[in-house]
Amino acid sequence: MSGLEIERKFLVKGEGYKQQAYGQSHIKQGYISSSHGRTVRVRIRDERGYLTIKGPSENGGLSRYEFEKEITLDEAEQLMKLCEPGIIDKTRYLVKSGKHTFEVDEFFGENEGLVIAEVELGAEDESYEKPDFIGQEVTGDSRYYNSHLRKNPYSNWKSEMR
């Protein structure tokens, strides 16, 4: 898959998303490079590997170029050894809302307690139905980018959010 990624990102209220989820998977990901808004990410999702390259964010963090290719699990495990320090560990829940699917990420480790939902859109002005667990929008807030959570985990700054 490659092309323009358009998504909105939100904090999540409560745990209602777990009962509404139609699927879930465990994700571990690391970053070979994460500077100047460009990232090269290695991901292991359940037993499958992926290599993803993302360009810098545009329009306040709403869109960016993304290239993703499935790789073998062995390749992903070997590439994880090349990653910068700090691995993201999370469970992703898939929740249908209208014609969209919200991806809800519950983080572990140093990002424990953080739950973020994302919805991918076909256009920046596309409308969507918000599920009841959707909280404050954080689209464009770099603190919530996975590549930043790796360097500055939620545990370092969550007390500032209260």
mmCIF file of C-alpha atoms in Angstrom:
data_model
loop_
_atom_site.group_PDB
_atom_site.id
_atom_site.type_symbol
_atom_site.label_atom_id
_atom_site.label_comp_id
_atom_site.label_asym_id
_atom_site.label_seq_id
_atom_site.Cartn_x
_atom_site.Cartn_y
_atom_site.Cartn_z
ATOM 1 C CA MET A 1 0.000 0.000 0.000
ATOM 2 C CA SER A 2 1.213 3.491 -0.725
ATOM 3 C CA GLY A 3 -0.271 6.914 -1.092
ATOM 4 C CA LEU A 4 -1.635 9.757 0.955
ATOM 5 C CA GLU A 5 -2.704 8.830 4.483
ATOM 6 C CA ILE A 6 -5.452 11.067 5.889
ATOM 7 C CA GLU A 7 -6.385 10.427 9.503
ATOM 8 C CA ARG A 8 -7.748 12.055 12.623
ATOM 9 C CA LYS A 9 -6.521 11.087 16.075
ATOM 10 C CA PHE A 10 -8.403 11.226 19.404
ATOM 11 C CA LEU A 11 -7.948 10.410 23.060
ATOM 12 C CA VAL A 12 -10.289 7.670 24.286
ATOM 13 C CA LYS A 13 -12.693 7.849 27.240
ATOM 14 C CA GLY A 14 -13.436 4.701 29.234
ATOM 15 C CA GLU A 15 -13.144 1.127 28.026
ATOM 16 C CA GLY A 16 -16.366 0.806 26.006
ATOM 17 C CA TYR A 17 -14.329 0.324 22.848
ATOM 18 C CA LYS A 18 -13.348 -3.170 24.025
ATOM 19 C CA GLN A 19 -16.958 -4.380 24.005
ATOM 20 C CA GLN A 20 -17.597 -2.720 20.624
ATOM 21 C CA ALA A 21 -14.475 -4.166 18.955
ATOM 22 C CA TYR A 22 -14.891 -6.771 16.222
ATOM 23 C CA GLY A 23 -11.176 -7.603 16.174
ATOM 24 C CA GLN A 24 -7.906 -7.011 17.968
ATOM 25 C CA SER A 25 -4.204 -7.650 17.458
ATOM 26 C CA HIS A 26 -0.939 -7.243 19.324
ATOM 27 C CA ILE A 27 1.575 -4.823 17.778
ATOM 28 C CA LYS A 28 5.251 -4.230 18.489
ATOM 29 C CA GLN A 29 7.008 -1.602 16.432
ATOM 30 C CA GLY A 30 10.344 0.113 16.270
ATOM 31 C CA TYR A 31 11.873 2.900 14.232
ATOM 32 C CA ILE A 32 14.961 2.595 12.074
ATOM 33 C CA SER A 33 14.738 6.355 11.515
ATOM 34 C CA SER A 34 12.442 8.990 12.994
ATOM 35 C CA SER A 35 13.779 12.433 12.281
ATOM 36 C CA HIS A 36 12.478 15.580 10.593
ATOM 37 C CA GLY A 37 8.956 14.186 10.278
ATOM 38 C CA ARG A 38 10.092 11.259 8.143
ATOM 39 C CA THR A 39 9.955 7.787 9.620
ATOM 40 C CA VAL A 40 10.996 4.271 8.683
ATOM 41 C CA ARG A 41 9.080 1.857 10.882
ATOM 42 C CA VAL A 42 9.259 -1.903 11.405
ATOM 43 C CA ARG A 43 6.110 -3.522 12.779
ATOM 44 C CA ILE A 44 5.210 -6.985 13.941
ATOM 45 C CA ARG A 45 1.445 -7.391 14.072
ATOM 46 C CA ASP A 46 0.580 -10.762 15.547
ATOM 47 C CA GLU A 47 2.710 -13.067 13.353
ATOM 48 C CA ARG A 48 3.166 -10.767 10.330
ATOM 49 C CA GLY A 49 5.868 -8.217 9.560
ATOM 50 C CA TYR A 50 5.637 -4.806 7.859
ATOM 51 C CA LEU A 51 8.028 -2.105 6.748
ATOM 52 C CA THR A 52 6.525 1.394 6.558
ATOM 53 C CA ILE A 53 7.958 4.684 5.339
ATOM 54 C CA LYS A 54 6.100 7.901 6.165
ATOM 55 C CA GLY A 55 6.750 11.416 4.950
ATOM 56 C CA PRO A 56 6.335 14.632 6.928
ATOM 57 C CA SER A 57 2.855 15.615 8.110
ATOM 58 C CA GLU A 58 0.870 18.223 6.198
ATOM 59 C CA ASN A 59 -2.203 20.306 7.017
ATOM 60 C CA GLY A 60 -1.740 20.325 10.772
ATOM 61 C CA GLY A 61 -0.962 16.626 10.990
ATOM 62 C CA LEU A 62 -4.052 15.539 9.054
ATOM 63 C CA SER A 63 -2.262 13.966 6.090
ATOM 64 C CA ARG A 64 1.088 12.520 5.036
ATOM 65 C CA TYR A 65 2.543 10.193 2.418
ATOM 66 C CA GLU A 66 2.788 6.553 3.485
ATOM 67 C CA PHE A 67 4.362 3.497 1.857
ATOM 68 C CA GLU A 68 3.854 0.101 3.506
ATOM 69 C CA LYS A 69 5.022 -3.349 2.440
ATOM 70 C CA GLU A 70 4.489 -6.699 4.103
ATOM 71 C CA ILE A 71 7.751 -8.497 4.875
ATOM 72 C CA THR A 72 8.398 -11.882 6.427
ATOM 73 C CA LEU A 73 8.262 -12.273 10.197
ATOM 74 C CA ASP A 74 11.951 -13.221 10.188
ATOM 75 C CA GLU A 75 12.845 -10.070 8.228
ATOM 76 C CA ALA A 76 10.839 -7.936 10.676
ATOM 77 C CA GLU A 77 12.518 -9.561 13.686
ATOM 78 C CA GLN A 78 15.965 -8.960 12.176
ATOM 79 C CA LEU A 79 15.137 -5.325 11.296
ATOM 80 C CA MET A 80 13.857 -4.721 14.854
ATOM 81 C CA LYS A 81 17.455 -5.256 16.002
ATOM 82 C CA LEU A 82 18.469 -2.190 13.935
ATOM 83 C CA CYS A 83 15.842 0.097 15.465
ATOM 84 C CA GLU A 84 16.500 3.159 17.584
ATOM 85 C CA PRO A 85 15.998 2.616 21.341
ATOM 86 C CA GLY A 86 12.391 2.403 22.531
ATOM 87 C CA ILE A 87 9.877 -0.129 21.219
ATOM 88 C CA ILE A 88 6.160 0.642 21.035
ATOM 89 C CA ASP A 89 4.010 -2.148 22.479
ATOM 90 C CA LYS A 90 0.221 -1.981 22.111
ATOM 91 C CA THR A 91 -3.012 -3.812 21.467
ATOM 92 C CA ARG A 92 -5.092 -2.498 18.579
ATOM 93 C CA TYR A 93 -8.874 -2.856 18.680
ATOM 94 C CA LEU A 94 -10.994 -2.390 15.535
ATOM 95 C CA VAL A 95 -14.352 -0.674 16.053
ATOM 96 C CA LYS A 96 -16.855 -0.034 13.268
ATOM 97 C CA SER A 97 -18.673 3.307 13.337
ATOM 98 C CA GLY A 98 -20.886 4.092 10.381
ATOM 99 C CA LYS A 99 -18.879 3.426 7.222
ATOM 100 C CA HIS A 100 -15.524 3.851 8.985
ATOM 101 C CA THR A 101 -13.364 1.711 11.229
ATOM 102 C CA PHE A 102 -11.696 3.297 14.242
ATOM 103 C CA GLU A 103 -8.369 1.780 15.277
ATOM 104 C CA VAL A 104 -8.061 2.045 19.054
ATOM 105 C CA ASP A 105 -4.556 1.550 20.449
ATOM 106 C CA GLU A 106 -4.070 0.644 24.110
ATOM 107 C CA PHE A 107 -0.405 1.165 24.974
ATOM 108 C CA PHE A 108 1.796 -0.791 27.391
ATOM 109 C CA GLY A 109 5.204 -0.349 29.000
ATOM 110 C CA GLU A 110 6.260 3.273 29.460
ATOM 111 C CA ASN A 111 3.117 4.382 27.577
ATOM 112 C CA GLU A 112 0.751 2.443 29.871
ATOM 113 C CA GLY A 113 -2.512 4.308 30.475
ATOM 114 C CA LEU A 114 -2.583 5.949 27.048
ATOM 115 C CA VAL A 115 -5.400 4.966 24.695
ATOM 116 C CA ILE A 116 -5.702 6.657 21.295
ATOM 117 C CA ALA A 117 -8.225 6.173 18.474
ATOM 118 C CA GLU A 118 -7.563 6.941 14.814
ATOM 119 C CA VAL A 119 -9.872 7.014 11.838
ATOM 120 C CA GLU A 120 -8.576 7.006 8.265
ATOM 121 C CA LEU A 121 -10.461 9.158 5.791
ATOM 122 C CA GLY A 122 -10.643 9.373 2.007
ATOM 123 C CA ALA A 123 -10.558 13.193 2.061
ATOM 124 C CA GLU A 124 -9.601 15.796 4.650
ATOM 125 C CA ASP A 125 -13.172 17.109 4.856
ATOM 126 C CA GLU A 126 -14.877 13.695 4.863
ATOM 127 C CA SER A 127 -17.528 13.320 7.560
ATOM 128 C CA TYR A 128 -17.562 10.378 9.986
ATOM 129 C CA GLU A 129 -19.596 9.142 12.948
ATOM 130 C CA LYS A 130 -17.819 9.450 16.294
ATOM 131 C CA PRO A 131 -18.328 6.515 18.656
ATOM 132 C CA ASP A 132 -19.256 7.394 22.251
ATOM 133 C CA PHE A 133 -15.749 6.630 23.551
ATOM 134 C CA ILE A 134 -14.102 9.367 21.460
ATOM 135 C CA GLY A 135 -12.630 12.186 23.522
ATOM 136 C CA GLN A 136 -10.450 15.191 22.773
ATOM 137 C CA GLU A 137 -8.990 15.427 19.260
ATOM 138 C CA VAL A 138 -5.172 15.317 19.216
ATOM 139 C CA THR A 139 -4.587 15.293 15.442
ATOM 140 C CA GLY A 140 -1.308 17.084 14.776
ATOM 141 C CA ASP A 141 -0.162 16.990 18.421
ATOM 142 C CA SER A 142 3.249 15.373 17.963
ATOM 143 C CA ARG A 143 3.355 14.097 21.559
ATOM 144 C CA TYR A 144 0.874 11.413 20.479
ATOM 145 C CA TYR A 145 2.831 10.230 17.411
ATOM 146 C CA ASN A 146 4.168 6.720 17.992
ATOM 147 C CA SER A 147 7.623 7.855 16.875
ATOM 148 C CA HIS A 148 7.572 10.521 19.626
ATOM 149 C CA LEU A 149 6.112 8.190 22.267
ATOM 150 C CA ARG A 150 9.163 6.010 21.681
ATOM 151 C CA LYS A 151 11.494 8.906 22.588
ATOM 152 C CA ASN A 152 9.334 10.668 25.186
ATOM 153 C CA PRO A 153 6.903 8.119 26.648
ATOM 154 C CA TYR A 154 3.529 9.048 28.086
ATOM 155 C CA SER A 155 4.781 8.191 31.601
ATOM 156 C CA ASN A 156 7.134 11.210 31.379
ATOM 157 C CA TRP A 157 4.380 13.790 30.785
ATOM 158 C CA LYS A 158 0.969 12.319 31.650
ATOM 159 C CA SER A 159 0.843 14.244 34.945
ATOM 160 C CA GLU A 160 0.896 17.500 32.900
ATOM 161 C CA MET A 161 -2.357 16.435 31.208
ATOM 162 C CA ARG A 162 -4.517 16.448 34.345
#
